[in-house]
C-alpha cells in the first residue's frame, strides 16, 4: 500500500472487532475466518468542512460501532455510538453538520401475537463525541388505535434532502397513522406519508407536505424544494398496491402539482424518476430503450419534453452516479464484464481519469465529498484486491491511503477472476466468470463448483467477492454463470425471470457444469453452491439432473414457489403476483415438491429471522429430503437474517461447506 494514515488500526486497538476478525491461527492462515469476516469498515463519510471522517465497523455478532476521527496528525479515533445487533444494527451513518451525524438502524423483531417477524428501521442523530443522542423516528411505534398494519409502524422514514449548509436539519419522509383515540389530545386523523423538515438537535418538526396515504415518495432539488411526487392508487379496503405509480412535478416557480407520467412496476413500462437537477431544471430517470434500461431526462417546465441522456446497445444502464450533500448527478454506471462509469460532468470526468492513471487497473468510485468538492473519499478495488479507501485533496492533488476494507485479507494472495462464455445446449453463449485457485492456469485435475447468483433479478460483476474467493483459496475452480433470467443484459435475456422461466435458467446452470467437465474437470469432483435464488437453482438443478453435480449446498434457498409467493404477499400483492405468476411452474419448479428426485448429499444453511425467504422453506426441504432417504443436513443460525451478517456464523458456514464438499467429492483433507 502507498504510505498514509490507517485509521482502521486504531479501531482494532479499541477492541471493537470480534475474535473472528483475527484470522491467523496458531497453526497457520484460517481461510474460513478470513473470508467469513464482515467487512472491516463501511459507510465512510466526510464532515461538510472536510476536517473529520466517520465510518462504521463490525462488533461481535451482528453489532456495529460508529467511529469518528479528526483528519489531523496524531488524532485518535473515538467511538460515538454502539449498537449491539440484538436486534438493531447500524446500516449507515452520515454527517449532517460539522459536529453531528445521523445513523440508520435496522432490526428484525418477532411479534408472534400480530405479524410474526417484522423488519423495523429508525434514524437517530448524535454528536461526533457521542453526546446529544436523539431519535428521529421510533424503532417501533405501536398504538392499539392506529388504523394501519395492526397499529405497528415499522418504517423509520427516509432521508429526502440533506439541506446542505443548514446546520443539522434535514427533510424526511415519515409515515403517519390515523388514531381514533377520541376524547383526548392524542387522537389524530393524519394518515400516510408526509414530508417533514426535522431539526436533528431539537427535534423541532415543520410539515412541508401533509400526510397522504397514496404518496409513495418525494424527490427534491437537493436544496430543500420538493419537485417530484409519486403516488399509487390502492385497490380494495386493504389498500393493495396495484404496482402503478403516478408521478407529478412542480415547476420552479409554482407549488401546484402537474402530471409527469406513469410507471408500471409489474411490466417496467414508463418513465421512473430518480433525481432532480435544479440548475438545469430537469429530472433524471430511467426507461426502456430497445429492450434495455437507459437514462433519460425530462424538463420540469410548463411543456415538459424528454430526451435520451445515456444508453448502451449491449447492457442495461444500472444507476445514476450522485455525489455530495446535494446529491449532484455526475454520471451513470453500467456493467459489461466489470463496472464502468460514464461521467456527464466534465470536471468529475477529468478528475476520475487522472485518478485512474494514479491507480491503474483498479475500479474507482467516489464514496463521499464535501459540499464544495475539495475533499473526497475514493474507493479503489478489483477482483484481486478487496479495496482501499483513499482521502483525496483535489486542490492539492494529494491522495492518501486511509484504510482497507478487509483487514484480515491484507497480504493474502487472491484469485484472478476472468470473464468467459460457455455454450448452452441450444447453442447460446452464456457469459460467466471463472475463478481458478491462485497459481493455477487451467482446470485440469481441479475440483470445481458452479455458483449461480441470487436474485434472480441480479447478476455477477467482475470484482472482489468473498464467497468464490474462499473456495478458490481452498483449491476449487469456481464458475459463476449469468444464466438466462439474470438482470442487466436486457429484456430478452431476462426472459420471464428465473422463476417463471426456471427451466431455461436451470438448464444454463447445468450446462455450466457440463462445460467444466468438457474442460478437464473430473465429473466426480463437481458441486453446486448457491445463496437465495442461487440456492434454489442449486437444488432445482439436482431435481432436473441428479447426475451432474455430486453435492449441493443451498444457503437461505427458495424451495417452494407457491409457498414463497404466499410469504411475499402484502400490500404489493399485484407486483409479487405478476413476478411469480400462476400455473404449473409453481409446482414443477419447486425442489420441495420433487425431493425424491435428488440423489446427492445436500447441505442447507438458514437463519431463523430471514424476512426474504422463510426459514420454514429450508426446514421443510430438509424434512422431505430425509423422508425420501436423501443425505441432508440443515444448519440453523438462530436470530440471523438473509444476509447472515455475523462473522462467526459466516466462518462456521465456510468451514462446514469445505468439509462437506471434500467428503462428498472424495477430496483429501487439506
Coordinates of C-alpha atoms in Angstrom, one line a residue, residues 129-473:
X129 CA -18.4 12.8 20.6
X130 CA -21.4 10.6 21.3
X131 CA -23.5 13.2 23.1
X132 CA -27.0 14.5 22.5
X133 CA -28.4 11.3 21.1
X134 CA -31.8 11.9 19.6
X135 CA -34.3 9.5 17.9
X136 CA -35.6 10.9 14.7
X137 CA -38.1 8.0 14.4
X138 CA -39.0 5.4 17.0
X139 CA -37.7 1.9 16.3
X140 CA -41.3 0.7 16.7
X141 CA -44.3 2.9 17.0
X142 CA -47.2 1.0 18.4
X143 CA -50.7 2.1 19.0
X144 CA -53.8 0.0 19.6
X145 CA -55.8 2.8 18.0
X146 CA -53.9 3.1 14.7
X147 CA -55.8 2.1 11.6
X148 CA -53.0 0.5 9.6
X149 CA -50.7 -2.5 9.9
X150 CA -52.3 -3.6 13.2
X151 CA -51.1 -0.4 14.8
X152 CA -47.4 -1.1 14.2
X153 CA -45.2 1.4 12.3
X154 CA -42.2 -0.5 11.0
X155 CA -40.9 2.4 8.8
X156 CA -38.5 4.8 10.3
X157 CA -38.7 7.2 7.4
X158 CA -36.3 8.1 4.6
X159 CA -33.9 11.0 4.1
X160 CA -35.0 13.0 1.1
X161 CA -32.8 16.1 1.4
X162 CA -29.6 16.7 3.4
X163 CA -30.3 20.5 3.4
X164 CA -26.6 21.4 2.9
X165 CA -25.4 24.3 4.9
X166 CA -28.3 24.4 7.2
X167 CA -26.5 23.2 10.4
X168 CA -28.2 19.9 11.3
X169 CA -31.7 19.9 9.8
X170 CA -32.9 17.6 7.0
X171 CA -36.0 16.6 5.1
X172 CA -37.5 13.2 5.9
X173 CA -40.4 11.2 4.5
X174 CA -42.2 9.9 7.5
X175 CA -45.3 7.6 7.9
X176 CA -48.3 8.7 9.9
X177 CA -51.2 6.6 11.1
X178 CA -54.7 7.7 11.9
X179 CA -55.5 7.2 15.6
X180 CA -59.1 7.1 16.9
X181 CA -58.1 7.8 20.5
X182 CA -61.1 10.1 20.8
X183 CA -61.8 12.3 23.9
X184 CA -58.1 13.1 24.4
X185 CA -55.4 15.2 22.9
X186 CA -53.7 12.2 21.4
X187 CA -56.2 11.5 18.6
X188 CA -55.2 12.2 15.0
X189 CA -56.6 11.7 11.6
X190 CA -53.2 12.1 9.9
X191 CA -52.6 9.1 7.7
X192 CA -50.0 8.2 5.1
X193 CA -46.6 9.6 4.1
X194 CA -45.7 13.2 4.9
X195 CA -42.6 15.3 4.2
X196 CA -41.1 16.9 7.3
X197 CA -38.2 19.3 8.0
X198 CA -36.6 17.9 11.1
X199 CA -34.0 19.7 13.3
X200 CA -31.8 16.8 14.5
X201 CA -30.6 18.8 17.6
X202 CA -34.0 19.9 19.0
X203 CA -36.4 17.5 17.1
X204 CA -38.4 20.5 16.1
X205 CA -40.6 19.5 13.1
X206 CA -42.0 21.6 10.3
X207 CA -44.5 19.8 8.0
X208 CA -43.8 20.6 4.3
X209 CA -46.2 18.1 2.8
X210 CA -49.2 16.8 4.6
X211 CA -49.6 13.0 5.2
X212 CA -51.2 11.3 2.2
X213 CA -52.0 7.6 2.1
X214 CA -51.5 7.4 -1.7
X215 CA -48.0 9.0 -1.7
X216 CA -45.0 6.7 -2.2
X217 CA -42.2 9.3 -2.1
X218 CA -40.7 12.7 -2.9
X219 CA -37.7 13.9 -4.8
X220 CA -36.2 17.4 -4.1
X221 CA -33.7 19.5 -5.9
X222 CA -31.1 18.8 -3.3
X223 CA -31.7 22.2 -1.7
X224 CA -35.0 21.8 0.1
X225 CA -37.6 22.2 -2.6
X226 CA -39.8 19.2 -3.4
X227 CA -40.1 18.8 -7.2
X228 CA -41.4 15.2 -7.8
X229 CA -44.1 13.3 -6.0
X230 CA -45.0 9.7 -6.5
X231 CA -48.4 8.2 -5.7
X232 CA -50.3 4.9 -6.2
X233 CA -53.9 4.0 -6.4
X234 CA -54.8 1.3 -3.9
X235 CA -57.2 -1.5 -4.7
X236 CA -59.8 -2.6 -2.2
X237 CA -60.2 -1.9 1.5
X238 CA -56.8 -3.5 2.4
X239 CA -55.0 -0.9 0.2
X240 CA -53.5 -3.5 -2.1
X241 CA -50.8 -1.9 -4.3
X242 CA -51.6 -2.3 -8.0
X243 CA -48.0 -1.6 -9.0
X244 CA -48.9 1.5 -11.0
X245 CA -47.0 4.7 -9.9
X246 CA -48.4 8.1 -10.9
X247 CA -45.7 10.8 -10.9
X248 CA -46.3 14.6 -10.6
X249 CA -43.9 17.5 -10.8
X250 CA -43.6 21.2 -9.8
X251 CA -42.2 23.9 -12.0
X252 CA -39.5 26.1 -10.4
X253 CA -42.0 28.9 -9.7
X254 CA -45.1 27.0 -8.6
X255 CA -46.4 24.8 -5.8
X256 CA -49.0 23.2 -8.0
X257 CA -48.5 19.6 -8.9
X258 CA -48.6 18.8 -12.6
X259 CA -48.8 15.3 -14.2
X260 CA -45.4 13.9 -15.2
X261 CA -46.4 10.3 -16.2
X262 CA -46.9 6.8 -15.0
X263 CA -44.6 3.9 -14.3
X264 CA -45.8 0.2 -14.0
X265 CA -43.7 -1.9 -11.7
X266 CA -45.3 -5.1 -13.0
X267 CA -44.1 -4.5 -16.6
X268 CA -41.3 -1.9 -16.1
X269 CA -43.1 0.3 -18.6
X270 CA -42.9 4.1 -18.4
X271 CA -40.5 6.7 -17.0
X272 CA -39.2 6.2 -13.5
X273 CA -37.9 9.4 -11.9
X274 CA -34.6 9.2 -10.0
X275 CA -33.1 12.6 -9.3
X276 CA -33.7 16.3 -9.9
X277 CA -31.1 18.8 -11.2
X278 CA -32.5 22.2 -10.1
X279 CA -30.0 24.2 -12.0
X280 CA -30.9 22.5 -15.3
X281 CA -34.5 22.3 -14.2
X282 CA -34.7 18.6 -15.2
X283 CA -35.5 15.3 -13.6
X284 CA -33.3 12.3 -14.5
X285 CA -34.9 8.9 -14.7
X286 CA -34.8 5.6 -16.5
X287 CA -36.9 3.9 -19.1
X288 CA -36.5 1.1 -21.6
X289 CA -34.8 1.8 -25.0
X290 CA -34.8 -1.2 -27.4
X291 CA -35.3 -3.6 -24.5
X292 CA -32.6 -2.2 -22.2
X293 CA -32.6 0.4 -19.4
X294 CA -31.3 3.8 -20.4
X295 CA -31.1 7.2 -18.7
X296 CA -33.4 9.9 -19.8
X297 CA -34.1 13.5 -18.7
X298 CA -37.4 15.4 -18.6
X299 CA -37.6 19.2 -18.4
X300 CA -39.7 20.5 -15.4
X301 CA -41.3 23.4 -17.1
X302 CA -44.8 24.1 -18.4
X303 CA -44.2 22.0 -21.5
X304 CA -42.1 19.0 -20.4
X305 CA -40.0 17.2 -23.0
X306 CA -38.0 14.1 -22.7
X307 CA -34.6 13.3 -24.2
X308 CA -32.1 10.4 -24.1
X309 CA -29.1 11.1 -21.9
X310 CA -27.2 7.8 -22.0
X311 CA -27.9 4.3 -23.1
X312 CA -26.0 1.2 -24.2
X313 CA -26.8 -1.2 -27.1
X314 CA -25.4 -4.2 -25.2
X315 CA -26.3 -4.0 -21.5
X316 CA -28.6 -2.1 -19.1
X317 CA -27.5 1.2 -17.6
X318 CA -27.7 0.4 -13.9
X319 CA -27.9 3.6 -11.9
X320 CA -27.1 7.3 -11.7
X321 CA -23.8 8.4 -10.0
X322 CA -24.5 11.2 -7.4
X323 CA -22.1 12.9 -5.1
X324 CA -22.2 15.5 -2.3
X325 CA -24.8 16.6 0.2
X326 CA -26.9 17.9 -2.7
X327 CA -26.7 14.5 -4.5
X328 CA -25.5 16.2 -7.7
X329 CA -25.9 13.9 -10.7
X330 CA -22.4 13.5 -12.3
X331 CA -22.9 10.3 -14.4
X332 CA -24.3 6.8 -14.8
X333 CA -22.9 3.3 -14.2
X334 CA -23.2 0.1 -16.2
X335 CA -21.7 -3.3 -16.2
X336 CA -20.3 -5.3 -19.1
X337 CA -17.8 -7.8 -17.7
X338 CA -16.9 -5.3 -15.0
X339 CA -18.3 -1.9 -13.7
X340 CA -17.9 1.2 -15.9
X341 CA -18.8 4.8 -15.3
X342 CA -19.9 7.4 -17.9
X343 CA -19.5 10.9 -16.4
X344 CA -21.7 13.7 -17.6
X345 CA -19.9 16.3 -15.6
X346 CA -16.7 17.3 -17.3
X347 CA -14.9 18.3 -14.0
X348 CA -15.5 14.8 -12.5
X349 CA -14.7 13.1 -15.8
X350 CA -11.3 14.7 -15.9
X351 CA -10.6 14.1 -12.2
X352 CA -11.5 10.4 -12.4
X353 CA -9.4 9.9 -15.5
X354 CA -6.4 11.4 -13.6
X355 CA -7.1 9.1 -10.6
X356 CA -7.3 6.1 -12.9
X357 CA -3.8 6.9 -14.1
X358 CA -2.6 7.0 -10.5
X359 CA -4.3 3.8 -9.6
X360 CA -4.2 1.8 -12.8
X361 CA -6.2 -1.4 -13.3
X362 CA -8.5 -0.8 -10.3
X363 CA -12.2 0.1 -10.2
X364 CA -12.8 3.5 -8.8
X365 CA -15.7 5.3 -7.2
X366 CA -16.4 8.4 -5.2
X367 CA -17.7 7.4 -1.8
X368 CA -18.3 10.9 -0.4
X369 CA -17.5 14.5 -1.0
X370 CA -17.5 17.8 0.9
X371 CA -20.1 20.3 -0.5
X372 CA -17.5 22.3 -2.3
X373 CA -15.9 19.1 -3.8
X374 CA -12.5 20.0 -2.4
X375 CA -12.1 16.8 -0.4
X376 CA -13.3 13.3 -1.2
X377 CA -13.2 9.7 -0.1
X378 CA -12.3 7.5 -3.1
X379 CA -12.6 3.7 -3.1
X380 CA -10.4 1.5 -5.3
X381 CA -10.7 -2.3 -5.6
X382 CA -10.6 -5.2 -8.0
X383 CA -11.1 -9.0 -8.2
X384 CA -7.7 -9.5 -6.5
X385 CA -8.0 -6.6 -4.1
X386 CA -10.9 -6.2 -1.6
X387 CA -10.4 -2.5 -1.8
X388 CA -8.7 0.6 -0.2
X389 CA -10.3 3.9 0.8
X390 CA -8.3 7.0 0.0
X391 CA -8.6 10.6 1.1
X392 CA -8.3 12.9 -1.9
X393 CA -7.5 16.6 -1.6
X394 CA -8.4 17.9 -5.0
X395 CA -6.8 21.4 -4.9
X396 CA -3.5 19.9 -3.6
X397 CA -3.8 16.8 -5.9
X398 CA -2.9 14.7 -2.9
X399 CA -4.1 11.1 -2.5
X400 CA -3.5 9.3 0.8
X401 CA -4.3 5.8 1.9
X402 CA -6.9 5.9 4.7
X403 CA -8.0 2.3 5.5
X404 CA -8.5 -1.1 3.9
X405 CA -11.9 -2.7 3.5
X406 CA -10.9 -6.2 4.7
X407 CA -8.0 -6.1 7.0
X408 CA -7.9 -9.9 7.6
X409 CA -7.1 -10.4 3.8
X410 CA -4.2 -7.9 3.8
X411 CA -1.2 -9.8 2.3
X412 CA -3.3 -12.8 1.2
X413 CA -2.9 -13.8 -2.5
X414 CA -6.3 -13.7 -4.1
X415 CA -7.5 -15.5 -7.2
X416 CA -7.9 -13.8 -10.6
X417 CA -11.5 -13.8 -11.9
X418 CA -11.8 -14.0 -15.7
X419 CA -14.8 -13.4 -17.9
X420 CA -15.6 -16.3 -20.3
X421 CA -18.5 -17.7 -22.2
X422 CA -19.7 -21.3 -22.5
X423 CA -22.3 -22.9 -24.8
X424 CA -25.7 -23.8 -23.6
X425 CA -27.5 -26.8 -25.0
X426 CA -29.3 -24.7 -27.5
X427 CA -26.1 -23.1 -28.8
X428 CA -26.5 -19.8 -27.0
X429 CA -23.2 -18.5 -25.4
X430 CA -23.7 -17.9 -21.7
X431 CA -21.4 -15.2 -20.1
X432 CA -19.8 -16.3 -16.9
X433 CA -16.9 -15.7 -14.5
X434 CA -14.2 -18.3 -13.9
X435 CA -12.0 -18.1 -10.8
X436 CA -9.1 -20.5 -10.6
X437 CA -7.1 -21.2 -7.4
X438 CA -4.1 -18.8 -7.1
X439 CA -1.2 -20.2 -9.2
X440 CA -3.3 -22.4 -11.4
X441 CA -3.6 -21.8 -15.2
X442 CA -6.1 -24.4 -16.3
X443 CA -8.9 -26.5 -15.0
X444 CA -7.4 -30.0 -15.4
X445 CA -7.3 -32.0 -12.2
X446 CA -9.2 -29.4 -10.1
X447 CA -12.4 -29.9 -8.1
X448 CA -14.9 -27.4 -9.2
X449 CA -18.1 -25.5 -8.1
X450 CA -20.8 -23.9 -10.1
X451 CA -22.0 -20.8 -8.1
X452 CA -25.2 -19.3 -9.5
X453 CA -26.1 -15.8 -8.2
X454 CA -29.1 -14.8 -6.1
X455 CA -31.9 -12.6 -7.2
X456 CA -32.9 -13.9 -9.7
X457 CA -33.2 -10.3 -10.9
X458 CA -29.4 -9.7 -10.4
X459 CA -26.1 -10.6 -11.9
X460 CA -22.4 -11.0 -11.0
X461 CA -19.8 -8.4 -12.0
X462 CA -16.1 -8.8 -12.1
X463 CA -14.6 -7.7 -8.8
X464 CA -13.9 -9.0 -5.3
X465 CA -16.4 -11.5 -3.9
X466 CA -15.6 -13.2 -0.6
X467 CA -17.6 -16.4 -1.4
X468 CA -15.9 -17.6 -4.6
X469 CA -12.6 -16.3 -3.3
X470 CA -12.8 -18.6 -0.3
X471 CA -13.5 -21.6 -2.4
X472 CA -10.7 -20.7 -4.8
X473 CA -8.4 -20.3 -1.8

